[in-house]
């Protein structure tokens, strides 16, 4: 599995068993996913609304709000097509059919193999790639379709080109990008006559706006080569 292909893949694990949460966190982090957790259905609702994860690993037997209710809320109230993998001790054919009717993309019975679950997650994400409308990495979250960006939960007020710059950098973490590569990525064909100086100005303004929210320097200048978005 390519680490690069997982950039932005935020997994919400909703499970009341701390041992299972810890096990999944270890495996998912090792595979390159960004992991957040919820211990009950109510906390899960809050995190889904706040974080908009790319996939939900959902135990069905949860305190406060059941996994079934949560799944129904995601599909019917939120109208979200967020991929859902149900993780449960319910083993009957009737339970599995009900899970799929509630909108599950996969159904995994406990006890399970963590390695097999990783493969299932990858397969579900491949099938549902178009559903994940955001990119999250190293504290940043952006929604390309909406043109919205945040750093550590604080919204960044970016111009159109600043947003496209950030999007380009987040798609190529720890890679040196030349000004020509950046230009090709963010400008339309009829705008290719812009100068390197214009790119530098946009990057300067983007850096300033990021530094208003955090002291870390995420965009570094590589002398004679271009710029690099550093995953700190």
Tab-separated table of C-alpha atoms in Angstrom:
chain	number	residue	atom	x	y	z
A	1	UNK	CA	0.000	0.000	0.000
A	2	UNK	CA	1.469	3.359	-0.995
A	3	UNK	CA	1.888	5.885	1.838
A	4	UNK	CA	1.419	8.683	-0.718
A	5	UNK	CA	-1.956	7.269	-1.787
A	6	UNK	CA	-3.166	7.465	1.817
A	7	UNK	CA	-2.480	11.180	2.291
A	8	UNK	CA	-5.671	12.684	3.622
A	9	UNK	CA	-7.232	9.380	4.598
A	10	UNK	CA	-8.628	10.128	8.054
A	11	UNK	CA	-10.157	7.106	9.799
A	12	UNK	CA	-12.649	7.481	12.645
A	13	UNK	CA	-12.646	4.368	14.851
A	14	UNK	CA	-15.833	4.141	16.918
A	15	UNK	CA	-15.328	1.399	19.499
A	16	UNK	CA	-15.953	1.222	23.260
A	17	UNK	CA	-13.339	-1.507	23.877
A	18	UNK	CA	-10.013	0.291	24.607
A	19	UNK	CA	-7.920	-2.748	23.633
A	20	UNK	CA	-9.512	-2.911	20.178
A	21	UNK	CA	-9.129	0.879	19.729
A	22	UNK	CA	-5.449	0.651	20.642
A	23	UNK	CA	-4.876	-2.309	18.311
A	24	UNK	CA	-6.574	-0.568	15.379
A	25	UNK	CA	-4.719	2.665	16.052
A	26	UNK	CA	-1.373	0.842	15.890
A	27	UNK	CA	-2.180	-0.930	12.622
A	28	UNK	CA	-3.815	2.065	10.938
A	29	UNK	CA	-1.025	4.463	11.908
A	30	UNK	CA	1.575	2.003	10.645
A	31	UNK	CA	-0.226	1.933	7.288
A	32	UNK	CA	-0.101	5.719	7.028
A	33	UNK	CA	-3.665	6.668	7.990
A	34	UNK	CA	-4.566	9.556	10.270
A	35	UNK	CA	-6.580	8.063	13.125
A	36	UNK	CA	-9.121	9.599	15.476
A	37	UNK	CA	-11.267	7.729	17.990
A	38	UNK	CA	-14.676	7.826	19.654
A	39	UNK	CA	-15.804	5.655	22.562
A	40	UNK	CA	-19.556	5.953	22.043
A	41	UNK	CA	-22.128	6.951	19.451
A	42	UNK	CA	-22.648	10.464	20.803
A	43	UNK	CA	-18.935	11.310	20.659
A	44	UNK	CA	-18.814	9.777	17.179
A	45	UNK	CA	-21.567	12.131	15.943
A	46	UNK	CA	-19.626	15.131	17.225
A	47	UNK	CA	-16.395	13.999	15.561
A	48	UNK	CA	-18.093	13.167	12.266
A	49	UNK	CA	-19.579	16.670	12.115
A	50	UNK	CA	-16.294	18.324	13.132
A	51	UNK	CA	-13.789	16.236	11.160
A	52	UNK	CA	-15.681	14.780	8.196
A	53	UNK	CA	-13.513	11.600	8.140
A	54	UNK	CA	-12.910	9.671	4.938
A	55	UNK	CA	-13.992	6.339	6.439
A	56	UNK	CA	-15.805	5.134	9.546
A	57	UNK	CA	-14.869	1.909	11.377
A	58	UNK	CA	-17.997	1.352	13.425
A	59	UNK	CA	-18.759	-1.047	16.264
A	60	UNK	CA	-22.496	-1.717	16.369
A	61	UNK	CA	-22.893	-2.342	20.115
A	62	UNK	CA	-22.082	1.128	21.466
A	63	UNK	CA	-23.124	3.131	24.545
A	64	UNK	CA	-25.466	6.154	24.262
A	65	UNK	CA	-26.172	5.803	20.528
A	66	UNK	CA	-25.934	2.399	18.857
A	67	UNK	CA	-23.902	1.744	15.740
A	68	UNK	CA	-27.096	1.049	13.821
A	69	UNK	CA	-28.577	4.412	14.836
A	70	UNK	CA	-25.333	6.181	14.012
A	71	UNK	CA	-25.153	4.579	10.583
A	72	UNK	CA	-28.773	5.547	9.889
A	73	UNK	CA	-28.009	9.131	10.987
A	74	UNK	CA	-24.998	9.329	8.636
A	75	UNK	CA	-26.993	8.102	5.645
A	76	UNK	CA	-30.432	9.624	6.244
A	77	UNK	CA	-29.857	12.811	8.247
A	78	UNK	CA	-26.414	13.884	7.066
A	79	UNK	CA	-27.064	12.505	3.565
A	80	UNK	CA	-23.413	11.439	3.659
A	81	UNK	CA	-21.893	8.715	1.489
A	82	UNK	CA	-18.921	8.393	3.857
A	83	UNK	CA	-17.649	4.783	3.613
A	84	UNK	CA	-18.633	2.677	6.635
A	85	UNK	CA	-17.115	-0.632	7.753
A	86	UNK	CA	-19.159	-2.246	10.503
A	87	UNK	CA	-17.134	-4.111	13.135
A	88	UNK	CA	-19.315	-6.329	15.286
A	89	UNK	CA	-19.867	-9.551	17.195
A	90	UNK	CA	-23.221	-9.987	15.452
A	91	UNK	CA	-22.636	-12.970	13.193
A	92	UNK	CA	-26.010	-14.019	11.759
A	93	UNK	CA	-26.895	-13.609	8.100
A	94	UNK	CA	-29.853	-11.466	9.160
A	95	UNK	CA	-27.523	-9.088	11.049
A	96	UNK	CA	-25.175	-8.794	8.063
A	97	UNK	CA	-28.055	-8.076	5.687
A	98	UNK	CA	-29.411	-5.446	8.082
A	99	UNK	CA	-25.955	-3.863	8.266
A	100	UNK	CA	-25.766	-3.516	4.506
A	101	UNK	CA	-29.306	-2.142	4.398
A	102	UNK	CA	-28.204	0.545	6.859
A	103	UNK	CA	-25.500	1.613	4.432
A	104	UNK	CA	-22.425	-0.437	5.360
A	105	UNK	CA	-19.764	-0.805	2.660
A	106	UNK	CA	-18.310	-3.842	4.440
A	107	UNK	CA	-19.154	-5.973	7.487
A	108	UNK	CA	-16.393	-7.515	9.641
A	109	UNK	CA	-17.173	-9.989	12.421
A	110	UNK	CA	-15.250	-10.104	15.707
A	111	UNK	CA	-12.787	-11.610	16.463
A	112	UNK	CA	-11.052	-10.333	13.347
A	113	UNK	CA	-7.601	-10.239	11.812
A	114	UNK	CA	-6.188	-6.683	11.927
A	115	UNK	CA	-4.132	-7.396	8.799
A	116	UNK	CA	-7.261	-8.519	6.933
A	117	UNK	CA	-9.144	-5.428	8.128
A	118	UNK	CA	-6.386	-3.209	6.689
A	119	UNK	CA	-6.865	-4.906	3.313
A	120	UNK	CA	-10.629	-4.439	3.542
A	121	UNK	CA	-10.217	-0.750	4.385
A	122	UNK	CA	-7.931	-0.272	1.387
A	123	UNK	CA	-10.421	-2.067	-0.870
A	124	UNK	CA	-13.360	0.031	0.370
A	125	UNK	CA	-11.409	3.260	-0.103
A	126	UNK	CA	-10.495	2.249	-3.659
A	127	UNK	CA	-14.149	1.574	-4.472
A	128	UNK	CA	-15.354	4.781	-2.847
A	129	UNK	CA	-12.499	7.158	-3.692
A	130	UNK	CA	-14.835	9.777	-5.143
A	131	UNK	CA	-16.745	10.081	-1.858
A	132	UNK	CA	-13.907	11.607	0.168
A	133	UNK	CA	-14.201	15.303	-0.514
A	134	UNK	CA	-11.346	16.498	1.668
A	135	UNK	CA	-7.618	16.210	2.212
A	136	UNK	CA	-6.051	16.126	5.685
A	137	UNK	CA	-2.359	16.040	6.475
A	138	UNK	CA	0.107	17.246	9.139
A	139	UNK	CA	-2.480	19.453	10.875
A	140	UNK	CA	-3.997	20.872	7.674
A	141	UNK	CA	-7.449	20.056	6.316
A	142	UNK	CA	-8.791	21.311	2.992
A	143	UNK	CA	-11.997	20.733	1.058
A	144	UNK	CA	-11.143	21.250	-2.631
A	145	UNK	CA	-14.762	21.359	-3.767
A	146	UNK	CA	-15.578	24.155	-1.300
A	147	UNK	CA	-12.244	25.972	-1.348
A	148	UNK	CA	-12.006	25.782	2.453
A	149	UNK	CA	-8.816	25.261	4.478
A	150	UNK	CA	-7.928	24.861	8.177
A	151	UNK	CA	-4.742	24.487	10.216
A	152	UNK	CA	-5.122	22.788	13.620
A	153	UNK	CA	-8.849	23.492	13.474
A	154	UNK	CA	-8.431	27.202	12.665
A	155	UNK	CA	-9.797	28.327	9.320
A	156	UNK	CA	-7.415	29.961	6.858
A	157	UNK	CA	-8.742	32.829	4.757
A	158	UNK	CA	-6.998	32.170	1.437
A	159	UNK	CA	-7.272	33.611	-2.042
A	160	UNK	CA	-8.076	31.291	-4.934
A	161	UNK	CA	-4.409	30.888	-5.889
A	162	UNK	CA	-3.208	30.537	-2.289
A	163	UNK	CA	-5.685	27.703	-1.831
A	164	UNK	CA	-4.494	25.995	-5.014
A	165	UNK	CA	-0.906	26.356	-3.811
A	166	UNK	CA	-1.685	24.728	-0.470
A	167	UNK	CA	-3.599	21.952	-2.234
A	168	UNK	CA	-0.613	21.286	-4.511
A	169	UNK	CA	1.844	21.216	-1.607
A	170	UNK	CA	-0.336	18.841	0.430
A	171	UNK	CA	-0.506	16.451	-2.505
A	172	UNK	CA	3.315	16.328	-2.620
A	173	UNK	CA	4.589	16.280	1.003
A	174	UNK	CA	8.364	16.348	1.525
A	175	UNK	CA	8.955	16.735	-2.216
A	176	UNK	CA	10.838	19.632	-3.769
A	177	UNK	CA	8.621	21.329	-6.359
A	178	UNK	CA	10.145	23.673	-8.916
A	179	UNK	CA	8.404	26.928	-9.754
A	180	UNK	CA	7.542	25.450	-13.142
A	181	UNK	CA	5.886	22.421	-11.535
A	182	UNK	CA	3.908	24.667	-9.227
A	183	UNK	CA	2.886	26.927	-12.076
A	184	UNK	CA	1.707	23.963	-14.162
A	185	UNK	CA	-0.362	22.749	-11.232
A	186	UNK	CA	-2.189	25.920	-10.205
A	187	UNK	CA	-2.588	28.007	-13.356
A	188	UNK	CA	-4.875	27.511	-16.302
A	189	UNK	CA	-3.412	27.213	-19.802
A	190	UNK	CA	-4.045	30.832	-20.664
A	191	UNK	CA	-2.211	31.975	-17.530
A	192	UNK	CA	1.102	30.205	-18.157
A	193	UNK	CA	2.858	33.478	-19.011
A	194	UNK	CA	3.024	34.504	-15.339
A	195	UNK	CA	6.509	34.978	-13.899
A	196	UNK	CA	8.386	33.088	-11.225
A	197	UNK	CA	8.122	36.253	-9.164
A	198	UNK	CA	4.328	35.904	-9.130
A	199	UNK	CA	4.658	32.370	-7.705
A	200	UNK	CA	7.054	33.672	-5.043
A	201	UNK	CA	4.613	36.410	-4.022
A	202	UNK	CA	1.704	33.956	-3.671
A	203	UNK	CA	3.862	31.606	-1.583
A	204	UNK	CA	5.024	34.495	0.617
A	205	UNK	CA	1.419	35.456	1.334
A	206	UNK	CA	0.426	31.835	1.988
A	207	UNK	CA	3.303	31.459	4.458
A	208	UNK	CA	2.262	34.624	6.277
A	209	UNK	CA	-1.317	33.429	6.674
A	210	UNK	CA	-0.191	30.026	7.961
A	211	UNK	CA	2.180	31.656	10.454
A	212	UNK	CA	-0.703	33.696	11.850
A	213	UNK	CA	-2.155	30.360	13.049
A	214	UNK	CA	0.990	28.379	13.934
A	215	UNK	CA	4.702	29.134	14.488
A	216	UNK	CA	5.820	26.133	12.419
A	217	UNK	CA	7.371	26.771	9.010
A	218	UNK	CA	5.695	24.218	6.750
A	219	UNK	CA	6.786	25.668	3.404
A	220	UNK	CA	10.550	25.761	2.983
A	221	UNK	CA	12.638	27.328	0.220
A	222	UNK	CA	15.169	24.968	-1.372
A	223	UNK	CA	17.770	27.254	-2.899
A	224	UNK	CA	18.154	26.846	-6.637
A	225	UNK	CA	15.394	24.233	-6.824
A	226	UNK	CA	12.061	25.514	-5.575
A	227	UNK	CA	9.865	24.871	-2.519
A	228	UNK	CA	9.039	21.948	-0.236
A	229	UNK	CA	6.026	21.311	2.000
A	230	UNK	CA	7.578	19.731	5.099
A	231	UNK	CA	5.544	17.158	7.029
A	232	UNK	CA	6.606	17.977	10.599
